[in-house]
mmCIF file of C-alpha atoms in Angstrom:
data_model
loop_
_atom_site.group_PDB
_atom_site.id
_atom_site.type_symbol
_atom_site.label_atom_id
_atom_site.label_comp_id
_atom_site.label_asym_id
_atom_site.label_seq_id
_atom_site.Cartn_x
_atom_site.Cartn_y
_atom_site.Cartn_z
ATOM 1 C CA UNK A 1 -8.398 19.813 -12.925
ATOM 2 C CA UNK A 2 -9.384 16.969 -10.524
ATOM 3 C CA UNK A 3 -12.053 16.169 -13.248
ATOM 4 C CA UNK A 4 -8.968 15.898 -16.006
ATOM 5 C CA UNK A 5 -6.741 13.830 -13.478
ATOM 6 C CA UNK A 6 -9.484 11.037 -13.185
ATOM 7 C CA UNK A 7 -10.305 11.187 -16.681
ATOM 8 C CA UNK A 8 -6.200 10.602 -17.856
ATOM 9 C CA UNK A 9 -6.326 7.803 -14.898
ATOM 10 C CA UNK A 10 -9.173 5.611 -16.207
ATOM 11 C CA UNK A 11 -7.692 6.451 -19.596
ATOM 12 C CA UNK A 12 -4.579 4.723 -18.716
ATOM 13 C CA UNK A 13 -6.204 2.377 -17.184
ATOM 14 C CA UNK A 14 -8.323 1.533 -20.038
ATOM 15 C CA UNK A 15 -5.604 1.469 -22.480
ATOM 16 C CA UNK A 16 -3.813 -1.361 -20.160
ATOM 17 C CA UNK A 17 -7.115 -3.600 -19.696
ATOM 18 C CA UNK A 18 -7.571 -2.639 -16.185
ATOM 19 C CA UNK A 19 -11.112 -3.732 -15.095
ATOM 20 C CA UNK A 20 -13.992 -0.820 -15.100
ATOM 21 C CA UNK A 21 -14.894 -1.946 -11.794
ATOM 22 C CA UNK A 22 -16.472 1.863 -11.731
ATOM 23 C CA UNK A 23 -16.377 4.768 -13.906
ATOM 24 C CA UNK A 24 -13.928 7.003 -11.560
ATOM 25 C CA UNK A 25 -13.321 4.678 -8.332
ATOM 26 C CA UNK A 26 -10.485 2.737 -8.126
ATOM 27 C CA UNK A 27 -10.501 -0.665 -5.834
ATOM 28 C CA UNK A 28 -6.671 -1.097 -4.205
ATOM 29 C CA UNK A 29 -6.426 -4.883 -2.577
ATOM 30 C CA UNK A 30 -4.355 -3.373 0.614
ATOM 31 C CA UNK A 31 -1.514 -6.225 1.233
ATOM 32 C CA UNK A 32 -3.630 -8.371 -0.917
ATOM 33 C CA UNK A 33 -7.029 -9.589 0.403
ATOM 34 C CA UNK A 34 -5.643 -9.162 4.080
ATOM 35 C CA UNK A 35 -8.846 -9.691 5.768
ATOM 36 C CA UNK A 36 -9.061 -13.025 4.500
ATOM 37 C CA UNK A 37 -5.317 -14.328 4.040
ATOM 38 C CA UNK A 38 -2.209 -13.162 6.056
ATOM 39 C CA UNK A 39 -1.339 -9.808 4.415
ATOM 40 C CA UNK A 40 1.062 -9.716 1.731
ATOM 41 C CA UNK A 41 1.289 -13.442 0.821
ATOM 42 C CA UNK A 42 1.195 -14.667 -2.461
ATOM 43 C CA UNK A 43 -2.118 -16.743 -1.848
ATOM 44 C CA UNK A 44 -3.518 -12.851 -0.391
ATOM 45 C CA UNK A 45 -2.348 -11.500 -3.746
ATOM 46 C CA UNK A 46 -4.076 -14.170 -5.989
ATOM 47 C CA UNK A 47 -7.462 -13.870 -4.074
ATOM 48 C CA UNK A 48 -7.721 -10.154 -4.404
ATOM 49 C CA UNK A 49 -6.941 -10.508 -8.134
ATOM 50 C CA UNK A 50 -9.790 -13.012 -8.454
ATOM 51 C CA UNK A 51 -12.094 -10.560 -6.501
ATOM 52 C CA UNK A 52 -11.545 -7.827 -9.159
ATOM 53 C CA UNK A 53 -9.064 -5.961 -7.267
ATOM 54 C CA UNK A 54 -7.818 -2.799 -10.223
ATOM 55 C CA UNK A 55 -4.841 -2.428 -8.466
ATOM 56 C CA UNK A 56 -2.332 -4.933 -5.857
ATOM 57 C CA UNK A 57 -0.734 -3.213 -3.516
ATOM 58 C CA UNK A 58 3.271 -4.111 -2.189
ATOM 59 C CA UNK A 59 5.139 -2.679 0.489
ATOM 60 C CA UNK A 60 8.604 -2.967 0.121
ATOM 61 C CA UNK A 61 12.106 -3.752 2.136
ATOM 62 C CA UNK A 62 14.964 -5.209 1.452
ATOM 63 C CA UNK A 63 16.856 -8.126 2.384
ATOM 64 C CA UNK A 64 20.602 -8.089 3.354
ATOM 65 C CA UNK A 65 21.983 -8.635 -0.257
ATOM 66 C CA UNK A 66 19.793 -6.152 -1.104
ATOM 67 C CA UNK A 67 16.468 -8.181 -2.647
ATOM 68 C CA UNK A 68 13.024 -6.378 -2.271
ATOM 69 C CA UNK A 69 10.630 -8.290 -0.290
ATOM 70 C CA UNK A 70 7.057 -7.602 0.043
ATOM 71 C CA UNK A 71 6.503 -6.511 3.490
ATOM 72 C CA UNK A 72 4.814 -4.110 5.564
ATOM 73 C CA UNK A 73 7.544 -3.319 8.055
ATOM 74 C CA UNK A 74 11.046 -3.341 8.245
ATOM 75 C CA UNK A 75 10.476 -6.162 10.953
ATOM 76 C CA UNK A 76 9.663 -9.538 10.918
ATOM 77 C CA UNK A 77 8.721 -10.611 13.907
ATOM 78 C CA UNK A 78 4.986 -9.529 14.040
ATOM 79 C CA UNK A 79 3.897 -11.778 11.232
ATOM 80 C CA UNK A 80 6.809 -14.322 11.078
ATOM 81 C CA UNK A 81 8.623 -16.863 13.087
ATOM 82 C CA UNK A 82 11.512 -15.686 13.156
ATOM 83 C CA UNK A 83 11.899 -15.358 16.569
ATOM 84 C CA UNK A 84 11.507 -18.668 17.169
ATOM 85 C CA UNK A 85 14.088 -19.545 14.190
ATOM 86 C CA UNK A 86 16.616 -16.813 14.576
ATOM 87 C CA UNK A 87 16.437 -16.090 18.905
ATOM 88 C CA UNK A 88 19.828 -14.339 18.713
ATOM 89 C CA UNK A 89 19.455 -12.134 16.077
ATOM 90 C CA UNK A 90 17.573 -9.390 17.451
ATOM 91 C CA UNK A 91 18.941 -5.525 17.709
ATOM 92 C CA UNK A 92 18.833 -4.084 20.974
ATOM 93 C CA UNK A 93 15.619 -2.507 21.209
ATOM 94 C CA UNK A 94 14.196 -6.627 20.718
ATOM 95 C CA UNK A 95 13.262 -6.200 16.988
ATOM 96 C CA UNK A 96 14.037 -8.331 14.000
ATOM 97 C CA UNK A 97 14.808 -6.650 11.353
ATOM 98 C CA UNK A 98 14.144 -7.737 7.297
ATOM 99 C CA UNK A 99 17.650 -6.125 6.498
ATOM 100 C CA UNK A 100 19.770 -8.418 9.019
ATOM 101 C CA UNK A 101 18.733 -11.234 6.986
ATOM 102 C CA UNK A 102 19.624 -12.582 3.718
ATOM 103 C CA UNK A 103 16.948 -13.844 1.229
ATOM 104 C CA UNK A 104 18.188 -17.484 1.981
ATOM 105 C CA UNK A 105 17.313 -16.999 5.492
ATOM 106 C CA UNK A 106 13.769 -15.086 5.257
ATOM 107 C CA UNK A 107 12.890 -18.009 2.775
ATOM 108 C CA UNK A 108 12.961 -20.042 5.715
ATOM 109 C CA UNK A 109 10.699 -18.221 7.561
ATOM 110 C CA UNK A 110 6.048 -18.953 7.766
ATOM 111 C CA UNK A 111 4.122 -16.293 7.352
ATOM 112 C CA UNK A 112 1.370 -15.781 9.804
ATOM 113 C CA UNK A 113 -1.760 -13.635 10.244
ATOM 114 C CA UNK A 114 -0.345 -10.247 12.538
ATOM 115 C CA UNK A 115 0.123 -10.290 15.937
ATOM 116 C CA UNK A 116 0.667 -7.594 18.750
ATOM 117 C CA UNK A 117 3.916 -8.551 20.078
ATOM 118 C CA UNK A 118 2.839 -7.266 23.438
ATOM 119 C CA UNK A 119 0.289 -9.895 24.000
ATOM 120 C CA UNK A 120 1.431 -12.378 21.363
ATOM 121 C CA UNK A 121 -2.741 -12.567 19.661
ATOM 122 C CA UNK A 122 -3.752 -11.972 16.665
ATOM 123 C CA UNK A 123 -4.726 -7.929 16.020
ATOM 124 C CA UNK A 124 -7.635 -8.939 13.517
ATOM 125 C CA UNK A 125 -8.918 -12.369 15.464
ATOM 126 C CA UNK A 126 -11.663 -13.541 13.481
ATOM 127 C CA UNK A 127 -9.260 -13.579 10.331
ATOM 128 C CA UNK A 128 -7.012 -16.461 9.357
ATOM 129 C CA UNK A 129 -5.679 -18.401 11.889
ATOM 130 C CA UNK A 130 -2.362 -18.365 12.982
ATOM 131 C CA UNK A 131 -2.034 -21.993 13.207
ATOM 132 C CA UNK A 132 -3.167 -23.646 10.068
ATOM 133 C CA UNK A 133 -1.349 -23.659 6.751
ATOM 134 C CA UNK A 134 2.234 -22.243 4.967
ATOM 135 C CA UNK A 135 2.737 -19.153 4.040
ATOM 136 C CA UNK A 136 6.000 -17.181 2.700
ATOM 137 C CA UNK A 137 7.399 -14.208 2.255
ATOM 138 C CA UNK A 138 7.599 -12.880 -1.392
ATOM 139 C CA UNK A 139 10.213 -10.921 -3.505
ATOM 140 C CA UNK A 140 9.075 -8.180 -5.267
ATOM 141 C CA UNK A 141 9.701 -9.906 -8.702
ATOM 142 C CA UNK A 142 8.166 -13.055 -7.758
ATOM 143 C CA UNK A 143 4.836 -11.086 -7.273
ATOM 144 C CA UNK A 144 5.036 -8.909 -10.102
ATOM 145 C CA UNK A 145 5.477 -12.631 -11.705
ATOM 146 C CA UNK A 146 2.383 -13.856 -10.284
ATOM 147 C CA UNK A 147 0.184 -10.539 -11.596
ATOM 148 C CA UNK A 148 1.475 -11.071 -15.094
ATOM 149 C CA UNK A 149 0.414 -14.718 -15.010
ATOM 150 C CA UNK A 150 -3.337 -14.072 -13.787
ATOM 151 C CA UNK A 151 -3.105 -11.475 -16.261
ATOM 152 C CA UNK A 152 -2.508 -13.417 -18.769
ATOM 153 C CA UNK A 153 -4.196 -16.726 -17.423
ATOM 154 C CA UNK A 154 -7.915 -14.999 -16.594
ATOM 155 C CA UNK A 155 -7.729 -11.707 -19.478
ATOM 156 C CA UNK A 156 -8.489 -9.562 -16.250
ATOM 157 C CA UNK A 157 -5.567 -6.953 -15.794
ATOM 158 C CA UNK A 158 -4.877 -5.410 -12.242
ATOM 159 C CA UNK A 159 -2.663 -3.121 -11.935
ATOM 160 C CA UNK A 160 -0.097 -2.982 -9.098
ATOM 161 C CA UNK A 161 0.836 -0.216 -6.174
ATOM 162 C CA UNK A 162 4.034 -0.774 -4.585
ATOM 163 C CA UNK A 163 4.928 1.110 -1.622
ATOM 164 C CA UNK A 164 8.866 2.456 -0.787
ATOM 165 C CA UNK A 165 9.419 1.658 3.015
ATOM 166 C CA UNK A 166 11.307 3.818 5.067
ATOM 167 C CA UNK A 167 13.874 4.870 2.623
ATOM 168 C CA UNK A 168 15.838 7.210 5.115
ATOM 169 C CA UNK A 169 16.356 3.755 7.094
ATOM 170 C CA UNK A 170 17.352 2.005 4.013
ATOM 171 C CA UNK A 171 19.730 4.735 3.412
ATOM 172 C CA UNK A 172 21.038 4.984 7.059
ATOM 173 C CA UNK A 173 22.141 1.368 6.424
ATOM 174 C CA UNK A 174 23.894 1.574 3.263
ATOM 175 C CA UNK A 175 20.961 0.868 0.819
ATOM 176 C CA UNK A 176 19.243 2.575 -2.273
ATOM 177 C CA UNK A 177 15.783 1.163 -1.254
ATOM 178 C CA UNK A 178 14.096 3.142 -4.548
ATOM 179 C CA UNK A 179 16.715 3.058 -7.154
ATOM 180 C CA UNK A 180 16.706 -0.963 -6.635
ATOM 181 C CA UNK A 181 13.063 -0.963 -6.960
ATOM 182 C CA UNK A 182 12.663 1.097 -9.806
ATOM 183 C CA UNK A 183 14.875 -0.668 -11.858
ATOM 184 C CA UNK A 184 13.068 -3.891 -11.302
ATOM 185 C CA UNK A 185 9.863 -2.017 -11.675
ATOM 186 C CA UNK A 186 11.323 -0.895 -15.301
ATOM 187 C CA UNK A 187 12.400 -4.038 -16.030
ATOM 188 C CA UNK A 188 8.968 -5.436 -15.629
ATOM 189 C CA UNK A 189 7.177 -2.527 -17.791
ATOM 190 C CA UNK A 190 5.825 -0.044 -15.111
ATOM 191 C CA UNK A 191 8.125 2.884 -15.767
ATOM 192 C CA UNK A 192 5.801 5.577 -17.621
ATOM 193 C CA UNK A 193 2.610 7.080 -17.068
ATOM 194 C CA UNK A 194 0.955 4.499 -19.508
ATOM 195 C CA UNK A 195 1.603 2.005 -16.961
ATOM 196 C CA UNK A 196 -0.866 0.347 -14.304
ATOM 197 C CA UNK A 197 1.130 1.215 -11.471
ATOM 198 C CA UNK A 198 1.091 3.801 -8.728
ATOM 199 C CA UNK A 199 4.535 4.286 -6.566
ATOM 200 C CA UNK A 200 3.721 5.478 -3.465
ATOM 201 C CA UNK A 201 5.846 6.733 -0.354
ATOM 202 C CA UNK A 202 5.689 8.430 2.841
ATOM 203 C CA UNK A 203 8.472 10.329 2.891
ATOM 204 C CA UNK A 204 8.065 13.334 0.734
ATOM 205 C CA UNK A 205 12.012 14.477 0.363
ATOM 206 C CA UNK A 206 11.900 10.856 -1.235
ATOM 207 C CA UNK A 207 8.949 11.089 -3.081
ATOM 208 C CA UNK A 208 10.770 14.177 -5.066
ATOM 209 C CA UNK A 209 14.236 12.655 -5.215
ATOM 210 C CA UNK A 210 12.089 9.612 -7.470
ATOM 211 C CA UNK A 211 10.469 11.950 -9.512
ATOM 212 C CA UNK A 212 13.003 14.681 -9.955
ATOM 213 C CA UNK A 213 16.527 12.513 -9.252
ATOM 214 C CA UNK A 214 15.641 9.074 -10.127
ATOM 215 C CA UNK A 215 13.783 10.301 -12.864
ATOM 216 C CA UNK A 216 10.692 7.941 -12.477
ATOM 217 C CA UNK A 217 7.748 8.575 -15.107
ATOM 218 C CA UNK A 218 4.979 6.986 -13.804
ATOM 219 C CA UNK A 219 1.876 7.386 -11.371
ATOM 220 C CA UNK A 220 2.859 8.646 -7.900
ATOM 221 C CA UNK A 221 1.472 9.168 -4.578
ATOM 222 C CA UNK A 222 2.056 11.109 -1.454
ATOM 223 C CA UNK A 223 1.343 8.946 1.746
ATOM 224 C CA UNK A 224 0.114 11.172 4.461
ATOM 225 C CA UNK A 225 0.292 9.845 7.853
ATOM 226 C CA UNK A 226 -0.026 11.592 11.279
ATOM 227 C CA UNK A 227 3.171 13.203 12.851
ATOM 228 C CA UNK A 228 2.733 11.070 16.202
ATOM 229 C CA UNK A 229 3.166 7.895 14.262
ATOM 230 C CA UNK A 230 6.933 9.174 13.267
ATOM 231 C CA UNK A 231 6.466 7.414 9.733
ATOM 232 C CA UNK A 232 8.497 9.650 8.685
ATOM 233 C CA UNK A 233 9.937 11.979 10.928
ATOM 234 C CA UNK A 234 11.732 14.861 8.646
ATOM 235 C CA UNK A 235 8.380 15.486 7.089
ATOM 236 C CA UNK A 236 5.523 17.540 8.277
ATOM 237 C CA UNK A 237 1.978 15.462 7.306
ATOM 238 C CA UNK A 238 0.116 18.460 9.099
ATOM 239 C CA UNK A 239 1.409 21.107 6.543
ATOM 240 C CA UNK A 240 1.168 18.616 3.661
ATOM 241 C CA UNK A 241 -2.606 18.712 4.178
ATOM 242 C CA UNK A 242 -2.440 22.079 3.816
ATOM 243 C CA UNK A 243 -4.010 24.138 0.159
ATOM 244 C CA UNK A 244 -0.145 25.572 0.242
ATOM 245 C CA UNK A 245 1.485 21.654 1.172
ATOM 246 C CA UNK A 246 -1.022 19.817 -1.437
ATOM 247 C CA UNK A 247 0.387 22.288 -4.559
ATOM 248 C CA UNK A 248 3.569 21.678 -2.706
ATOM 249 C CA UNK A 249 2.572 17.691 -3.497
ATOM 250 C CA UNK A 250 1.352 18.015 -7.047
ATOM 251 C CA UNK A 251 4.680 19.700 -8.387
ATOM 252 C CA UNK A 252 6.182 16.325 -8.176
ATOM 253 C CA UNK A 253 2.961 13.946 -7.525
ATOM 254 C CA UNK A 254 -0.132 12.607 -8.973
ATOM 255 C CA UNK A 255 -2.381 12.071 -6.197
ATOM 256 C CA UNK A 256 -2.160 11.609 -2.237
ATOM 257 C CA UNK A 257 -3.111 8.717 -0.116
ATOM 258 C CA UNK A 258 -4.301 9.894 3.131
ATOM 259 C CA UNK A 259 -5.387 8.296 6.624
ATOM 260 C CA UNK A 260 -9.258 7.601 6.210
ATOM 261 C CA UNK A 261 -9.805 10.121 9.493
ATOM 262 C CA UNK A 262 -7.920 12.685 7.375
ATOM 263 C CA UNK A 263 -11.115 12.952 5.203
ATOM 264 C CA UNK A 264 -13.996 11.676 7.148
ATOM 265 C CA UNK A 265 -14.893 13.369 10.166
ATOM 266 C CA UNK A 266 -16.061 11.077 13.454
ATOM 267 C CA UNK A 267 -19.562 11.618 12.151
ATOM 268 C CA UNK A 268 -18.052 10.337 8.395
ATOM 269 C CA UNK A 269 -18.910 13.890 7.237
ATOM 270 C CA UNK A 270 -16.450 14.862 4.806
ATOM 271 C CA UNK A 271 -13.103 16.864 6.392
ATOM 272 C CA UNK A 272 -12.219 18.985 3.097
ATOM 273 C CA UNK A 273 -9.499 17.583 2.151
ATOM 274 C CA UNK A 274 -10.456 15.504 -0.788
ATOM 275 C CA UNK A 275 -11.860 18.378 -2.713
ATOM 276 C CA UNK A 276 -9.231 20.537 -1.065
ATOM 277 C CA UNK A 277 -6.236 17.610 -2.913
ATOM 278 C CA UNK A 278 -8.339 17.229 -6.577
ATOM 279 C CA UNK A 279 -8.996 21.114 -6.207
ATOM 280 C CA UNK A 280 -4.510 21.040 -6.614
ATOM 281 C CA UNK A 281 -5.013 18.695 -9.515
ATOM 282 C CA UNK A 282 -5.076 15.416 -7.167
ATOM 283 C CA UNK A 283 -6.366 11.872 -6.891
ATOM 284 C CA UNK A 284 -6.988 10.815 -3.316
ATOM 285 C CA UNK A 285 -7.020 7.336 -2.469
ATOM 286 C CA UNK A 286 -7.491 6.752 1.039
ATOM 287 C CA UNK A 287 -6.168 4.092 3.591
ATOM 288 C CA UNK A 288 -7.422 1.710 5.154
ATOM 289 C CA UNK A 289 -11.480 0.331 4.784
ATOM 290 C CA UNK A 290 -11.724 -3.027 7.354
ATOM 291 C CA UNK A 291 -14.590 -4.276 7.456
ATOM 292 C CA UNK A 292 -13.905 -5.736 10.942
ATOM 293 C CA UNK A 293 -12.540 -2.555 12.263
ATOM 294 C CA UNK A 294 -14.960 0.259 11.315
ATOM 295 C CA UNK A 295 -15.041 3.786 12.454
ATOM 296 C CA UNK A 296 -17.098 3.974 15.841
ATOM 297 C CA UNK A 297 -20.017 5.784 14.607
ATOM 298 C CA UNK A 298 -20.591 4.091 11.531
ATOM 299 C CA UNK A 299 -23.465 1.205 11.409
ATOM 300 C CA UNK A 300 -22.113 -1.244 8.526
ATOM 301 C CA UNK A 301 -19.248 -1.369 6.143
ATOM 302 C CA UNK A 302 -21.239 -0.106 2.983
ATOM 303 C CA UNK A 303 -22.185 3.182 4.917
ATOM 304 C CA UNK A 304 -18.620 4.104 5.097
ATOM 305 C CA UNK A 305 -17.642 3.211 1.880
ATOM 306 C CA UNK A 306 -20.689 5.471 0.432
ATOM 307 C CA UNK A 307 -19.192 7.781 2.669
ATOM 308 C CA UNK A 308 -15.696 7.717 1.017
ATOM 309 C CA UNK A 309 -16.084 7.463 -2.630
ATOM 310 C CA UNK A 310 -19.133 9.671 -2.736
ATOM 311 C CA UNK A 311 -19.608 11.352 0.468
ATOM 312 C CA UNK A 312 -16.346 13.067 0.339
ATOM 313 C CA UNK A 313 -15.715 11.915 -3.147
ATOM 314 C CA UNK A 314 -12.660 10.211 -3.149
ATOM 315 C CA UNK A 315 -10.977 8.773 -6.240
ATOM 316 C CA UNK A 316 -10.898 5.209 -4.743
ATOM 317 C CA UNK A 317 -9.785 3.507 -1.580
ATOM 318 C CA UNK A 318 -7.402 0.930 -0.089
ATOM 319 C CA UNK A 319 -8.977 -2.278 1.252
ATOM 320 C CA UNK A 320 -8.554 -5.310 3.117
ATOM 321 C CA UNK A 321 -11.818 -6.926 1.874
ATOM 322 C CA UNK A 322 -11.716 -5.778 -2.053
ATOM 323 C CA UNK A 323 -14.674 -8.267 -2.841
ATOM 324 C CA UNK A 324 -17.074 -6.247 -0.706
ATOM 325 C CA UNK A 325 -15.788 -2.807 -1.851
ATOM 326 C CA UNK A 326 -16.058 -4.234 -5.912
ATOM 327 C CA UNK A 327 -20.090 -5.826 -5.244
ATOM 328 C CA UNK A 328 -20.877 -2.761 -3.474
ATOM 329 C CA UNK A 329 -19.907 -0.790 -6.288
ATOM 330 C CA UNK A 330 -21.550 -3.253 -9.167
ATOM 331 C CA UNK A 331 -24.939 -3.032 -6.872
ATOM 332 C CA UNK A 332 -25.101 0.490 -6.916
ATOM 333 C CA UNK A 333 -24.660 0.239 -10.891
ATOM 334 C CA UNK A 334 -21.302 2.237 -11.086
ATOM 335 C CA UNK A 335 -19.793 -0.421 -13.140
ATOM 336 C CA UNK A 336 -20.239 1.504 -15.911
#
């Protein structure tokens, strides 16, 4: 079954001129080429697609008049300005929040490489500086714009892998986050399983409300996070990586995107769980690969990414540096 899943995946992907970067691994830029451009800018987007990226990924918010913005968090203030634009309009616990703020007003706001609010540096520092050059936040449609251009402009197709952000929160405030995104998403083409496009979510009462409510058709994954982080606090990750939570996962998804520690082991022996996922008819595509942040034990970048795809045999993996994942995979001649 895990066998057939891959096979139908490269087969869509073939049919929509996705890039055989390899014959069953699939590259995800995560927030764009991050390790080299502030996450989730345009300019991050475009460099990942030139590196031969198959897929883009977005995470998404929304403004409030309700406008889907690519972001990782529901706040702005670890890799905008707007503190320094907007002082006053912080919530009580200090935090700015994407939803207090129209589009108008988050246009006005640079985007700069993240920062840890506690000590106000950079979290990555070797990566782009805070200081030089302008960067913006994007709408959802004005990426999906920019794909379809280098699409069309350079012949080589990647797909895209949006992300629905806290959609309880969303809710809590008044919004749809996932019905507004899917109809843009439809709008655009990347409604049925044909489509280059994986939807992804943490929330798993959310992840079967958009396949079984909303309807959706396409390619979707299962975030699984750890309960401590309190992604997502109504669901349990620990039972999800369960053999009873993964067929749970496949009645209503296609594959699961774990936490890299969820499969590797400190040692990067495999954990189980990716044969334990495609064994439930799964793709696993785990988060996150940095090549400036690597596991403890592990002695370069290409021994953990041997260690992923074919160590525990993943289907593919999200990265912030999608040019070294996409050589290492052309040197070891699985560009088949």
């Amino acid at each position: 079954m895990p066998r057939l899943i891959g096979i139908l995946i490269a087969l869509a992907m073939s049919l929509a001129g996705l890039p055989a970067v390899a014959a069953d691994k699939t590259i995800i830029a995560h927030r764009g080429a991050s390790g080299y451009l502030p996450e989730h800018t345009l300019e991050a987007k475009a460099m990942a697609h030139a590196m031969g990226a198959q897929f883009i990924e977005q995470d998404l918010v929304l403004t409030r008049d309700d406008v889907p913005i690519v972001l990782h968090d529901k706040h702005l203030d670890t890799v905008t300005n707007v503190a320094a634009l907007f002082p006053d309009r912080a919530r009580d616990d200090g935090r700015f929040y994407a939803i207090d703020f129209t589009l108008d007003e988050i246009r006005q706001l640079s985007v700069n490489e993240r920062i840890d609010l506690t000590t106000g540096k950079p979290v990555f520092p070797s990566r782009f500086p805070t200081s030089l050059s302008s960067f913006k936040v994007p709408t959802l449609e004005e990426e999906l714009e920019l794909i379809a251009g280098l699409n069309r402009s350079t012949g080589r197709k990647a797909g895209i892998y949006p992300e629905i952000k806290a959609p309880a929160f969303h809710r809590a405030e008044g919004k749809d986050i996932s019905r507004i995104v899917l109809d843009i998403l439809a709008k655009r083409g990347y409604s049925t399983i044909e489509d280059p496009i994986f939807l992804q979510c943490f929330d798993f009462n959310e992840t079967k409300r958009i396949r079984n409510e909303l309807g959706y058709k396409g390619h979707l994954v299962q975030l699984i996070a750890e309960n401590a982080w309190q992604e997502s606090p109504d669901v349990d990750f620990d039972y999800l990586r369960t053999e009873a939570g993964l067929r749970e996962v496949a009645k209503v998804a296609d594959g699961i995107g774990p936490w890299l520690n969820h499969i590797l082991d400190q040692d990067l022996n495999p954990t189980g769980l990716v044969e334990a996922a495609q064994g439930a008819g799964l793709a696993v595509h785990p988060y996150t690969l940095r090549a400036d942040a690597l596991p403890p034990t592990a002695s370069d970048h290409n021994t953990v990414l041997e260690a992923i795809l074919f160590g525990a045999g993943a289907d593919g993996v999200f990265t912030d540096f999608p040019d070294l994942a996409v050589n290492y995979l052309k040197a070891r001649g699985e560009d088949r």
